[in-house]
PDB file of C-alpha atoms and ligand atoms in Angstrom:
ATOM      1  CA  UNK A  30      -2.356  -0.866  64.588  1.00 63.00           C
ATOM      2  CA  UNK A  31       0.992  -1.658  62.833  1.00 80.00           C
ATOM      3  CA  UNK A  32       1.753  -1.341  59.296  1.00 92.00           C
ATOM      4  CA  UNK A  33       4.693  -3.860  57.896  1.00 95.00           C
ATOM      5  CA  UNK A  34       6.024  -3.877  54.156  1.00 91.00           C
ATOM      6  CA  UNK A  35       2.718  -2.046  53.659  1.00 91.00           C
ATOM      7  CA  UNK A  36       0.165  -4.255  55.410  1.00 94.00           C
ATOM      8  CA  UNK A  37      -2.101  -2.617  58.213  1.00 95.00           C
ATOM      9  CA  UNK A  38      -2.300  -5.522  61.366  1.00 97.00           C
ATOM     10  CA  UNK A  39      -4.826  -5.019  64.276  1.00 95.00           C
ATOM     11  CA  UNK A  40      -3.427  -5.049  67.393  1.00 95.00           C
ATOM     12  CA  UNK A  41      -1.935  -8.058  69.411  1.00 94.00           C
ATOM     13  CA  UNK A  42      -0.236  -9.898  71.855  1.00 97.00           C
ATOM     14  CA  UNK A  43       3.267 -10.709  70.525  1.00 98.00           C
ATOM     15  CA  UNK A  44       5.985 -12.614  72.589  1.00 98.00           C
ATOM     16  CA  UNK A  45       8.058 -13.389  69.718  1.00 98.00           C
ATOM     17  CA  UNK A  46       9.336 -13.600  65.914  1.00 98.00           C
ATOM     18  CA  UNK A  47      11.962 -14.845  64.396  1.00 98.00           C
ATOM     19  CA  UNK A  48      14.189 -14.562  61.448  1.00 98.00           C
ATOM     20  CA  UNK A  49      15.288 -18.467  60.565  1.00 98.00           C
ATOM     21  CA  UNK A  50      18.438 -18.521  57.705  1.00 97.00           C
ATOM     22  CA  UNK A  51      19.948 -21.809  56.265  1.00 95.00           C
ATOM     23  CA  UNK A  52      23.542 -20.635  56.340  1.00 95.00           C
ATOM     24  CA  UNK A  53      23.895 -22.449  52.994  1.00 91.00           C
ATOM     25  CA  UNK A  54      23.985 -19.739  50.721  1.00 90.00           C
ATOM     26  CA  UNK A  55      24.989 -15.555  50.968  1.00 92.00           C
ATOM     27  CA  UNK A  56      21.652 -13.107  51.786  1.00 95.00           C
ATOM     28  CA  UNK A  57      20.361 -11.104  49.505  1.00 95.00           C
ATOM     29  CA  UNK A  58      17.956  -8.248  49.609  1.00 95.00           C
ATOM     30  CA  UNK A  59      14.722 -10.628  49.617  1.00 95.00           C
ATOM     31  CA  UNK A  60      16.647 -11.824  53.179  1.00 96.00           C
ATOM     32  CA  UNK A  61      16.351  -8.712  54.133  1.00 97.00           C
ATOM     33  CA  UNK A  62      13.045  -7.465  53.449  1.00 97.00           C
ATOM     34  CA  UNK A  63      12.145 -11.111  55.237  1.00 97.00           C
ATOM     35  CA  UNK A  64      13.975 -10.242  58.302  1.00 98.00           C
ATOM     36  CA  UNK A  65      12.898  -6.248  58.434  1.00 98.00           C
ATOM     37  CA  UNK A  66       8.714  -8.111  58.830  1.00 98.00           C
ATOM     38  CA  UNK A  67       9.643 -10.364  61.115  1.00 98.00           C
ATOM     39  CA  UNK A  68      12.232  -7.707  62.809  1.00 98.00           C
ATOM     40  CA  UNK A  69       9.126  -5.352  62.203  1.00 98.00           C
ATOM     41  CA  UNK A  70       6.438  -6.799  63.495  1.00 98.00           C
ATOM     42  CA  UNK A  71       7.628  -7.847  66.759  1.00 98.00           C
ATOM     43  CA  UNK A  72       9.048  -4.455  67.748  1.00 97.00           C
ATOM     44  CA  UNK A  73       5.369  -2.961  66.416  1.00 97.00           C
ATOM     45  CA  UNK A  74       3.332  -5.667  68.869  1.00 97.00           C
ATOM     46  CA  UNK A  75       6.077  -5.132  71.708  1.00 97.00           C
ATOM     47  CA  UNK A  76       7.641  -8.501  70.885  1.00 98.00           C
ATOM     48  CA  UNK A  77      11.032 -10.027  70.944  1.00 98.00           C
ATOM     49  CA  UNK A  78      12.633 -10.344  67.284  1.00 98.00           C
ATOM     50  CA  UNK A  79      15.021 -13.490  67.532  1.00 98.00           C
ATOM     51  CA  UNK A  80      17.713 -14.248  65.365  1.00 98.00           C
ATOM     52  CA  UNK A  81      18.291 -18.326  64.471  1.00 98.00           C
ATOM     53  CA  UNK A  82      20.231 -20.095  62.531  1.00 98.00           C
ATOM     54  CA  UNK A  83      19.488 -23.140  60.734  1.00 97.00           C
ATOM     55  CA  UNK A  84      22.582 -24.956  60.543  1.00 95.00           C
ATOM     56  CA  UNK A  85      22.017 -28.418  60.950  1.00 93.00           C
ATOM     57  CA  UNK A  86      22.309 -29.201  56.640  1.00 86.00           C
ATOM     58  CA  UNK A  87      26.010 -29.942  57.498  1.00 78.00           C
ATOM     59  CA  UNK A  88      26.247 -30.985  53.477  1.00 80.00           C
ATOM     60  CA  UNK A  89      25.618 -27.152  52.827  1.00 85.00           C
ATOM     61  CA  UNK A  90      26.168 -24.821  55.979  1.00 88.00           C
ATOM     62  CA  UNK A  91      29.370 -22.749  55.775  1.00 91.00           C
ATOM     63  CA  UNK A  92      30.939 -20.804  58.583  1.00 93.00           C
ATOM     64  CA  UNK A  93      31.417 -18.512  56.399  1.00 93.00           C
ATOM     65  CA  UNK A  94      28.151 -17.959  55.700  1.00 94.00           C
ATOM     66  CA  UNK A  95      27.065 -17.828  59.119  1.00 96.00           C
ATOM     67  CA  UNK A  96      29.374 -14.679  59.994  1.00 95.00           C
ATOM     68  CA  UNK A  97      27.883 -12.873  57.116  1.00 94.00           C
ATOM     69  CA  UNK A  98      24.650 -13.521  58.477  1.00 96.00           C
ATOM     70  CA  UNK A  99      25.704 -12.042  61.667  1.00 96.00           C
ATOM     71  CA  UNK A 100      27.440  -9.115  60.010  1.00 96.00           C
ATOM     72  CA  UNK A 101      24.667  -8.406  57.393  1.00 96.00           C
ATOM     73  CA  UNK A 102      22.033  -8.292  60.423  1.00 97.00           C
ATOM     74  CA  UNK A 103      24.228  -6.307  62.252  1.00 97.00           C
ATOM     75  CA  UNK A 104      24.485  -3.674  59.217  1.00 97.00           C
ATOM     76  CA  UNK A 105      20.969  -3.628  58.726  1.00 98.00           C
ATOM     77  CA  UNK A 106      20.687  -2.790  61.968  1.00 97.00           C
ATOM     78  CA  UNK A 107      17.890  -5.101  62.707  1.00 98.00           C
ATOM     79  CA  UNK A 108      18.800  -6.400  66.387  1.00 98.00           C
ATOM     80  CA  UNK A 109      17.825  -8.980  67.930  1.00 98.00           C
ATOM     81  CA  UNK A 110      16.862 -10.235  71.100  1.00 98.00           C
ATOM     82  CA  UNK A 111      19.118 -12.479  73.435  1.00 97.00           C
ATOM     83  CA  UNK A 112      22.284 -14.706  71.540  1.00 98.00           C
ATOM     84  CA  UNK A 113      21.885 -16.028  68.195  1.00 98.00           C
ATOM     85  CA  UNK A 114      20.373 -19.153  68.231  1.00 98.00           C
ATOM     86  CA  UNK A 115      22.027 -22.576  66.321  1.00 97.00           C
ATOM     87  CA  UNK A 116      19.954 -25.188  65.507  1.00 97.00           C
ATOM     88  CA  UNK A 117      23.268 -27.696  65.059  1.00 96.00           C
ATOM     89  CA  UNK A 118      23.353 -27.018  68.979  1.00 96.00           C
ATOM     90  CA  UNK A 119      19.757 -28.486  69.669  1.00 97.00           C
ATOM     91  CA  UNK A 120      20.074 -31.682  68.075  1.00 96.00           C
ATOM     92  CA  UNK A 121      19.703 -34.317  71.105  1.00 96.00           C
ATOM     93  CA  UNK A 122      16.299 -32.721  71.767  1.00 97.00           C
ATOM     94  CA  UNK A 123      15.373 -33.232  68.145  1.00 97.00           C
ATOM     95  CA  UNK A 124      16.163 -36.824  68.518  1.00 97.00           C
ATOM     96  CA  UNK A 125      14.144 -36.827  71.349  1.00 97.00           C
ATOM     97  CA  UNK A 126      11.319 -36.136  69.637  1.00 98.00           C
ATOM     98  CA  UNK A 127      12.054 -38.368  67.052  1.00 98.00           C
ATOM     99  CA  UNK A 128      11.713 -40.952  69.933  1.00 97.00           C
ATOM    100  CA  UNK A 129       8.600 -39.947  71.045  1.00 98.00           C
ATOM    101  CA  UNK A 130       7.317 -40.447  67.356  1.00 98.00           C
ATOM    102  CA  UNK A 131       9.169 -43.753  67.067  1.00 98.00           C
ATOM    103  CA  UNK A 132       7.593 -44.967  70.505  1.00 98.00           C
ATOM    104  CA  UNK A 133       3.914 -43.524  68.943  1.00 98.00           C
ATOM    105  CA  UNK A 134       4.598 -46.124  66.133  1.00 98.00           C
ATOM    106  CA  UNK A 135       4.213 -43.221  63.459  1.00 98.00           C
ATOM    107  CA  UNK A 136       7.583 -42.960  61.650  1.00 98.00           C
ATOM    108  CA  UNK A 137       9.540 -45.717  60.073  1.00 98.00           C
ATOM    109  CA  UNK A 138      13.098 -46.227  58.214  1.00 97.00           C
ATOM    110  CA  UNK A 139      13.037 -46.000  54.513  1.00 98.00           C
ATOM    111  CA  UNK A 140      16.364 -47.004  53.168  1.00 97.00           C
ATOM    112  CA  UNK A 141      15.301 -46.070  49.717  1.00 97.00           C
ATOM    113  CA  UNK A 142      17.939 -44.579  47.391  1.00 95.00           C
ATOM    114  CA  UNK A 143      16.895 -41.472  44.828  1.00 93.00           C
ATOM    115  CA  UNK A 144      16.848 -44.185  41.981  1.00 95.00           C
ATOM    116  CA  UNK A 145      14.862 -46.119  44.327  1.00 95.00           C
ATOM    117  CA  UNK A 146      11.912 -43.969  44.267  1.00 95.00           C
ATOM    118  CA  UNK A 147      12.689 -43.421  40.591  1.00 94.00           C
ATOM    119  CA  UNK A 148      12.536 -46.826  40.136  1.00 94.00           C
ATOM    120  CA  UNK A 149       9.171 -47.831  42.592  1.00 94.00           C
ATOM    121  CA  UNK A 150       7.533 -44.467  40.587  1.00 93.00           C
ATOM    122  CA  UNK A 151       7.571 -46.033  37.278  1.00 93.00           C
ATOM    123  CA  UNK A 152       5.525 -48.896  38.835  1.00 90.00           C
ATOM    124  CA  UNK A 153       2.610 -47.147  40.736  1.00 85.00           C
ATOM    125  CA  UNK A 154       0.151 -44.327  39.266  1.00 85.00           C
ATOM    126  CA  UNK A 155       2.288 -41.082  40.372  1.00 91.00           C
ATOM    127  CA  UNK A 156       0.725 -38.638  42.476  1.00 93.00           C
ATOM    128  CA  UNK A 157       2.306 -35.408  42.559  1.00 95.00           C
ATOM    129  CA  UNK A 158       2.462 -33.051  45.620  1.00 94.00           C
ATOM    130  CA  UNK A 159       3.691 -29.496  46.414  1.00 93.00           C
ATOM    131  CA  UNK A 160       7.306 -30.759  46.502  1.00 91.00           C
ATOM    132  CA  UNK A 161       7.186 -33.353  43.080  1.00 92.00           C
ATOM    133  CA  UNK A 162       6.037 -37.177  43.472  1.00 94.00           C
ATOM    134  CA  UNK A 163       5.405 -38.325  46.592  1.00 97.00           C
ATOM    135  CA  UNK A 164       6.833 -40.897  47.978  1.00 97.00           C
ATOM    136  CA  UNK A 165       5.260 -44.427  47.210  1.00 96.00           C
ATOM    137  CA  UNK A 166       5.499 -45.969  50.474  1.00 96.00           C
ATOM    138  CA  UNK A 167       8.304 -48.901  49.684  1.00 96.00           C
ATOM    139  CA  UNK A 168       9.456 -49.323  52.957  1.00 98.00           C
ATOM    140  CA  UNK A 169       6.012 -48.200  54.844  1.00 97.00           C
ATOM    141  CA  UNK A 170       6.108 -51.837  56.871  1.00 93.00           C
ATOM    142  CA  UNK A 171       9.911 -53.052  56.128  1.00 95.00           C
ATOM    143  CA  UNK A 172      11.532 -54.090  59.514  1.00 91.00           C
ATOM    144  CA  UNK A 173      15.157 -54.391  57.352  1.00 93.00           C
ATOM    145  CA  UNK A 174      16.958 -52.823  55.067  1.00 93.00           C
ATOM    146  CA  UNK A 175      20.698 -52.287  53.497  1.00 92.00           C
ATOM    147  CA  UNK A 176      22.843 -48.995  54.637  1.00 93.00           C
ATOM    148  CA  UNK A 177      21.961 -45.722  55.549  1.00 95.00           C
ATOM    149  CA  UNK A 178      18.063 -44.965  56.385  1.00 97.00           C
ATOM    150  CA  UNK A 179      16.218 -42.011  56.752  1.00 97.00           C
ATOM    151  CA  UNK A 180      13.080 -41.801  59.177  1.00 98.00           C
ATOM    152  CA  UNK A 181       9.938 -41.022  57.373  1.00 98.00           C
ATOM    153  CA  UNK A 182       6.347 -39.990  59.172  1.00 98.00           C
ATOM    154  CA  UNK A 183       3.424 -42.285  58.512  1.00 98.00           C
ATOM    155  CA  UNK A 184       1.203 -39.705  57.491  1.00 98.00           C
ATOM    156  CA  UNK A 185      -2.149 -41.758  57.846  1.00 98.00           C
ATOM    157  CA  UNK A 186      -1.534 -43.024  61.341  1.00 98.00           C
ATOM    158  CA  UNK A 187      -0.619 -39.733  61.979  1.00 98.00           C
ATOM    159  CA  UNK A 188      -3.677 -38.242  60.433  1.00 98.00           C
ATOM    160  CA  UNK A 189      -5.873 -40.823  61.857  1.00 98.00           C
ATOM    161  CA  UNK A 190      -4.273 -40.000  65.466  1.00 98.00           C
ATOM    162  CA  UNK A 191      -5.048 -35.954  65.011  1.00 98.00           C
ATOM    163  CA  UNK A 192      -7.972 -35.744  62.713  1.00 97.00           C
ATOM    164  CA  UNK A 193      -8.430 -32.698  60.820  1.00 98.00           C
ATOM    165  CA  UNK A 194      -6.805 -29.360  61.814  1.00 98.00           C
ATOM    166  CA  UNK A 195      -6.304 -25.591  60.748  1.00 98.00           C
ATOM    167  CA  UNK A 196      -4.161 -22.741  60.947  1.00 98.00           C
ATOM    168  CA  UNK A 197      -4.183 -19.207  61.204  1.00 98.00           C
ATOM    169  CA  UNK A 198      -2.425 -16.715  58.814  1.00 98.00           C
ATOM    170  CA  UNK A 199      -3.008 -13.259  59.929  1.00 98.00           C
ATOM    171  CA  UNK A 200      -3.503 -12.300  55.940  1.00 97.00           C
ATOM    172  CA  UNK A 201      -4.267 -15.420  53.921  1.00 97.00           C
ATOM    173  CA  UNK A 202      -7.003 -16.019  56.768  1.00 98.00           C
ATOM    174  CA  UNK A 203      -8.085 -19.469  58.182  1.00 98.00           C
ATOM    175  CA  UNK A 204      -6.937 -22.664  56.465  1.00 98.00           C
ATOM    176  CA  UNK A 205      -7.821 -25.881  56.454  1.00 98.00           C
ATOM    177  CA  UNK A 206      -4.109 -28.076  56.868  1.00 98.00           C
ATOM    178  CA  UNK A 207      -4.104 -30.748  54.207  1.00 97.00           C
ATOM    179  CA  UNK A 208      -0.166 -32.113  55.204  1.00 98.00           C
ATOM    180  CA  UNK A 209      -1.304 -35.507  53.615  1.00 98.00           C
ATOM    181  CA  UNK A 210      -0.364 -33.861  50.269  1.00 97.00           C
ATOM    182  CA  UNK A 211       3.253 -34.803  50.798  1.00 98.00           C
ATOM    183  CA  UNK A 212       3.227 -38.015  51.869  1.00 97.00           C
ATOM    184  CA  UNK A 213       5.149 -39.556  54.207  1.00 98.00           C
ATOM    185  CA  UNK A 214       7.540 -36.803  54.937  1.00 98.00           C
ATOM    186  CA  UNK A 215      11.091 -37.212  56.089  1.00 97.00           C
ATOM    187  CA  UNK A 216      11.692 -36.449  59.388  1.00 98.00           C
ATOM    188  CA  UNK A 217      15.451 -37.658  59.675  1.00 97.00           C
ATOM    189  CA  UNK A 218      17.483 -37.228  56.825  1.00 94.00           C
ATOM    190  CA  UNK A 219      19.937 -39.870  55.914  1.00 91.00           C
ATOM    191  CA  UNK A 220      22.608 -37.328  55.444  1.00 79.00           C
ATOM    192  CA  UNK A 221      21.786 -34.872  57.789  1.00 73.00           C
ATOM    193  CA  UNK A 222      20.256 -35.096  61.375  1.00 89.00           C
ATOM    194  CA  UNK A 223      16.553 -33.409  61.676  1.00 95.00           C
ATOM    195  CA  UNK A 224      14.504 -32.189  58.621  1.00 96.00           C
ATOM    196  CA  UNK A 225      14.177 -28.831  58.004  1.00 96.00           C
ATOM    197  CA  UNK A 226      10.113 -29.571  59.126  1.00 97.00           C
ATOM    198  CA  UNK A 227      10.679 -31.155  62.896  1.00 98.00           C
ATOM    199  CA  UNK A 228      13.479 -28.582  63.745  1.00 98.00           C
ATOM    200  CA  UNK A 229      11.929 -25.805  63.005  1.00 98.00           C
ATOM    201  CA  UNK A 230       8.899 -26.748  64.254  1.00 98.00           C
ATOM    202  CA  UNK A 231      10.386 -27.801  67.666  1.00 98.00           C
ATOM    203  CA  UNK A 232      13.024 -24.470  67.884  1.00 98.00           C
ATOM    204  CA  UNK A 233      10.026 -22.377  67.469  1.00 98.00           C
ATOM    205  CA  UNK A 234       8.394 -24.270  70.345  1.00 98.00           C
ATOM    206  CA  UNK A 235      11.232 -23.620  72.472  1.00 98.00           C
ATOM    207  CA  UNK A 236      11.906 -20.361  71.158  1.00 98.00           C
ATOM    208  CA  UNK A 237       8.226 -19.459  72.508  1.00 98.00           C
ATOM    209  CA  UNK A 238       8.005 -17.840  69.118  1.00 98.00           C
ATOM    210  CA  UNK A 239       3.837 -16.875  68.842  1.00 98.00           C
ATOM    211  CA  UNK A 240       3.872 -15.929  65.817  1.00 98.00           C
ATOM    212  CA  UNK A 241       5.630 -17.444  62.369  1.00 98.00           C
ATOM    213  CA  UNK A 242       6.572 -14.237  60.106  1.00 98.00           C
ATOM    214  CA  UNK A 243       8.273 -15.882  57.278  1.00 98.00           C
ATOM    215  CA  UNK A 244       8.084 -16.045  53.470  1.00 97.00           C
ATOM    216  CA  UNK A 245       4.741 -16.913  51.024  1.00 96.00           C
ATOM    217  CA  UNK A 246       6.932 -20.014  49.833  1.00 95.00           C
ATOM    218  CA  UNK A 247       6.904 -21.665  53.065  1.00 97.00           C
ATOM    219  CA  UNK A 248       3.057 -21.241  53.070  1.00 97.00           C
ATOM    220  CA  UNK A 249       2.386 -25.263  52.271  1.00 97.00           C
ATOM    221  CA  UNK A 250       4.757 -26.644  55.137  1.00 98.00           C
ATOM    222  CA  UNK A 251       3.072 -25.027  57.304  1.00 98.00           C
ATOM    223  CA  UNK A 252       0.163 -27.972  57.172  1.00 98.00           C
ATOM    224  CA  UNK A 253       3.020 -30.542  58.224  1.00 98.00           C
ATOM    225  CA  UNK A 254       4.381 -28.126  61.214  1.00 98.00           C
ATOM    226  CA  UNK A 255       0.893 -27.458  62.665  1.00 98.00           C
ATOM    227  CA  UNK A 256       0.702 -31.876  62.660  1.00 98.00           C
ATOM    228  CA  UNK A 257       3.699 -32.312  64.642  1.00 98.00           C
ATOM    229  CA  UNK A 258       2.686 -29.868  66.539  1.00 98.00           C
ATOM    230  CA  UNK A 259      -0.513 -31.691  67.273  1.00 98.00           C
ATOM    231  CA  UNK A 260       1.639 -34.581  67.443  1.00 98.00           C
ATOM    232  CA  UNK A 261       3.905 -33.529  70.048  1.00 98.00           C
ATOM    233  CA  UNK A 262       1.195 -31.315  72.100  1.00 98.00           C
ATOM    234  CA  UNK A 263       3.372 -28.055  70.946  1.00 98.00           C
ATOM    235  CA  UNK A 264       1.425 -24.339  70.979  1.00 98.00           C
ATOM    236  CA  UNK A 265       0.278 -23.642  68.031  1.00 98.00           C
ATOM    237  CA  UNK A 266       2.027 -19.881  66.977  1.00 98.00           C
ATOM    238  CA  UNK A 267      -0.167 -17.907  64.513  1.00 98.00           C
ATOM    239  CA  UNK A 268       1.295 -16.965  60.989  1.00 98.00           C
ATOM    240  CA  UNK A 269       2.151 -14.504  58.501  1.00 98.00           C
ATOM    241  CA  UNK A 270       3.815 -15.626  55.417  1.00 98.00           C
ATOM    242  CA  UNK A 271       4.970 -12.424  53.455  1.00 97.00           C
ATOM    243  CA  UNK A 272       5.079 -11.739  49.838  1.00 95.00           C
ATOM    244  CA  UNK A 273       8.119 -12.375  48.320  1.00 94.00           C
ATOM    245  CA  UNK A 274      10.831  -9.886  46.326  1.00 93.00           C
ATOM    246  CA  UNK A 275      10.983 -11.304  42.447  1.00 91.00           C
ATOM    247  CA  UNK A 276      13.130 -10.332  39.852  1.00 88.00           C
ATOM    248  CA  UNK A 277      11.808  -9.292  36.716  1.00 86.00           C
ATOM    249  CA  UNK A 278      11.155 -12.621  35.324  1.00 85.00           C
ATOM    250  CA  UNK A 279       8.773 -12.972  38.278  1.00 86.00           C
ATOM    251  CA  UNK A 280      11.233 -15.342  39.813  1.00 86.00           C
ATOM    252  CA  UNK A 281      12.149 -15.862  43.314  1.00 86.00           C
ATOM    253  CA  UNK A 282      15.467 -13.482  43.875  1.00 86.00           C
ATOM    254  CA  UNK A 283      17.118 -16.739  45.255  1.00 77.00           C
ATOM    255  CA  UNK A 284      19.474 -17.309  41.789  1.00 67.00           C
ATOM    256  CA  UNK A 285      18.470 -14.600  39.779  1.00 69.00           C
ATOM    257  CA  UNK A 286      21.380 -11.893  38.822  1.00 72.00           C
ATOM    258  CA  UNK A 287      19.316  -9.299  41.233  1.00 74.00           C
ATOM    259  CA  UNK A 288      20.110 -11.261  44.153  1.00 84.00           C
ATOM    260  CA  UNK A 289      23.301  -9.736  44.819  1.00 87.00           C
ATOM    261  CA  UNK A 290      24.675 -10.786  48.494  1.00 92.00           C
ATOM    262  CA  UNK A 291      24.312  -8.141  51.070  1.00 93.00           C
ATOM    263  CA  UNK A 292      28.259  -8.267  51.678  1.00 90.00           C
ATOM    264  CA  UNK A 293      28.382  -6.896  48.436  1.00 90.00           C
ATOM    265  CA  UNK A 294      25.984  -3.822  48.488  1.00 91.00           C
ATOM    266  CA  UNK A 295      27.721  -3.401  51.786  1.00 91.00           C
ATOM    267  CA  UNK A 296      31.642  -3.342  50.663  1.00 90.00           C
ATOM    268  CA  UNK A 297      30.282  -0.154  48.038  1.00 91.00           C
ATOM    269  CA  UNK A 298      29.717   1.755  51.399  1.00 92.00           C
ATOM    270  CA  UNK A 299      25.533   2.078  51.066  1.00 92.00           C
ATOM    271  CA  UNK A 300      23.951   2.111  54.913  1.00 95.00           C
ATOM    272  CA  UNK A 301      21.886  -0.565  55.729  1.00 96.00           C
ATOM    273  CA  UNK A 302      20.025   0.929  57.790  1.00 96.00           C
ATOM    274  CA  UNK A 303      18.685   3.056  54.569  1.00 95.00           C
ATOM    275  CA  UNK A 304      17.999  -0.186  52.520  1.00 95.00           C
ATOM    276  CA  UNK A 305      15.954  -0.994  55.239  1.00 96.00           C
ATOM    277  CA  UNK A 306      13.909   1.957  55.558  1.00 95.00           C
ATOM    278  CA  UNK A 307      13.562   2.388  51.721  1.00 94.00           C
ATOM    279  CA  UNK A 308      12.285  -1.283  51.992  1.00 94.00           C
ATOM    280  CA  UNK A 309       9.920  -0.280  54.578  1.00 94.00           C
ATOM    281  CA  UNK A 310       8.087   2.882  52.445  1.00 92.00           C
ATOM    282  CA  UNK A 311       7.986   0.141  49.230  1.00 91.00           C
ATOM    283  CA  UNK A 312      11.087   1.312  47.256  1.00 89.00           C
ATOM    284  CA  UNK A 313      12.522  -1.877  45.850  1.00 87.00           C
ATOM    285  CA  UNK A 314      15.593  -1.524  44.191  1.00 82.00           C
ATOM    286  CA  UNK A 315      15.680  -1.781  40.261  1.00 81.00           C
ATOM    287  CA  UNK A 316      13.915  -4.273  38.756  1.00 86.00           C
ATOM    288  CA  UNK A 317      12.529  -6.102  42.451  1.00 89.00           C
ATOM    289  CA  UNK A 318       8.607  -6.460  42.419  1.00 87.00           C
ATOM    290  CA  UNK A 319       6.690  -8.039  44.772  1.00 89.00           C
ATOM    291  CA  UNK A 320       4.387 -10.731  44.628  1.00 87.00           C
ATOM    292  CA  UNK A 321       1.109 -10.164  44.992  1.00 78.00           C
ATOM    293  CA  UNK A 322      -0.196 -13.487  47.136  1.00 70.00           C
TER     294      UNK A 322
HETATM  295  N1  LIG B  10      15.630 -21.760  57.028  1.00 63.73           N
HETATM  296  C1  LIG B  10      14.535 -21.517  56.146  1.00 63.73           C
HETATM  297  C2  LIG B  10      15.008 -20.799  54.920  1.00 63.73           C
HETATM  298  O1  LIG B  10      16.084 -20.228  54.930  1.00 63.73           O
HETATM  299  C3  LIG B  10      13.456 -20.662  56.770  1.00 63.73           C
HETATM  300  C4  LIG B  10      12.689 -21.409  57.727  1.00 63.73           C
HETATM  301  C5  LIG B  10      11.467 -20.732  58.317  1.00 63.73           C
HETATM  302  O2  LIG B  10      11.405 -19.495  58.357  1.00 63.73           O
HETATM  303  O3  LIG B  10      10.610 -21.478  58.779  1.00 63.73           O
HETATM  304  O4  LIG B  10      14.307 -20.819  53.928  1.00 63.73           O
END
């Protein structure tokens, strides 16, 4: 048995977790409690606790942001397993499997433009998924196009090439993966190199992470990671998305005045290592909650 942030896990066979920041922004305390389950439940299930980060949004990763990472981890005194792992170093293999996608016939170029979509929106009957309007499909077909493209999946041909799948999350239970609820998905960002979606889903691959300990707002993506993995023949890890720390608006700490950076708490002298373990017995600093799903 292991308890983390509270919640009582039978036992099991861990190789690995991981704790995945965008260096675009400073952490805050939800960071924290996100890294201490992941951290957490890998050193309760005799796992490794790996520390990567996701800095391939060259638009919004700072260096600077990636040394506080590193320092912030390193005064929480959550430590990780082996060297930090970059995802801005892994990109050829990402385009790899781009390729392999490209040669399966199940991704295309959309050279659409935000007022583009806008534009093609006001046209069709709108159907709205977890992330806002999906895409209409404008350049679903299109050989041609003018400037930059992105590369998008074609989520029926890939749908009609896996059927229908599931997933495991060790506390929401069994689901059934419904990824065609976004769309066609962007795999290759115009202005960036992989998506968020195919490089994390191939890092944790290669990271031989087996189980997924991240937050409850990640929860939908995970249908479209479990399809490339199906895609690509990857292992399918198991998951646990965790609640989240809200403010008391019931928001997300990302922007909210509570979501003071941990370089901050840090500079008045306070140990991590005691934010950590008050974290761990359930004593949220003032005004934090937690969500309940
Ligand atoms: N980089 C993502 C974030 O900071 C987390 C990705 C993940 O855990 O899958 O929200």
């Amino acid at each position: 048995m292991g308890k983390i942030a509270g919640i009582e896990f039978p036992p099991q066979r861990v190789a690995a977790t991981r704790f995945a920041p965008s260096p675009n922004g400073r952490l805050h305390v939800g960071h924290a409690f996100s890294a201490m389950c992941a951290h957490d439940f890998a050193r309760a299930f005799g796992g490794k606790f790996l520390l990567r980060i996701e800095d391939i949004d060259g638009t919004r990763s700072r260096k600077e942001h990636i040394d506080a990472i590193i320092e912030d981890m390193e005064w929480l005194e959550l430590k990780h397993e082996g060297p930090v792992i970059f995802q801005s170093q892994s990109i050829a293999r990402y385009k790899e499997a781009l390729d392999r996608l490209q040669a399966m016939g199940l991704v295309y170029r959309c050279w659409c433009t935000r007022s583009d979509i806008a534009e093609a929106l006001k046209h069709k009957p709108v159907r709205h998924g977890p992330d806002g309007p999906v895409y209409p499909g404008t350049c679903r077909g299109k050989t041609e196009g003018d400037g930059d493209f992105c590369w998008r999946l074609d989520m029926e041909r890939a749908l009609a090439m896996t059927g229908p799948f599931g997933w495991k999350d060790l506390v929401a239970g069994t689901q059934i993966a419904d990824p065609a609820l976004f769309g066609d998905v962007v795999l290759w960002r115009k202005d960036a190199p992989a998506s968020y979606h195919l490089a994390a889903t191939l890092d944790d691959a290669a990271d031989g992470i087996s189980h997924v300990v991240r937050g409850m707002d990640l929860f939908a993506y995970t249908a479209i990671h479990r399809l490339l993995q199906k895609l690509l023949g990857l292992p399918e890890p198991v998951y646990w998305h965790h609640p989240l720390l809200l403010d008391e608006a019931g928001n997300k700490l990302a922007k909210s005045r509570l979501s003071q950076p941990l370089a901050e708490i840090r500079a008045k002298g306070i140990s991590g290592i005691e934010l950590v373990e008050q974290l761990r017995q359930g004593k949220l600093p003032l005004g934090i909650g937690v969500s309940t799903a």
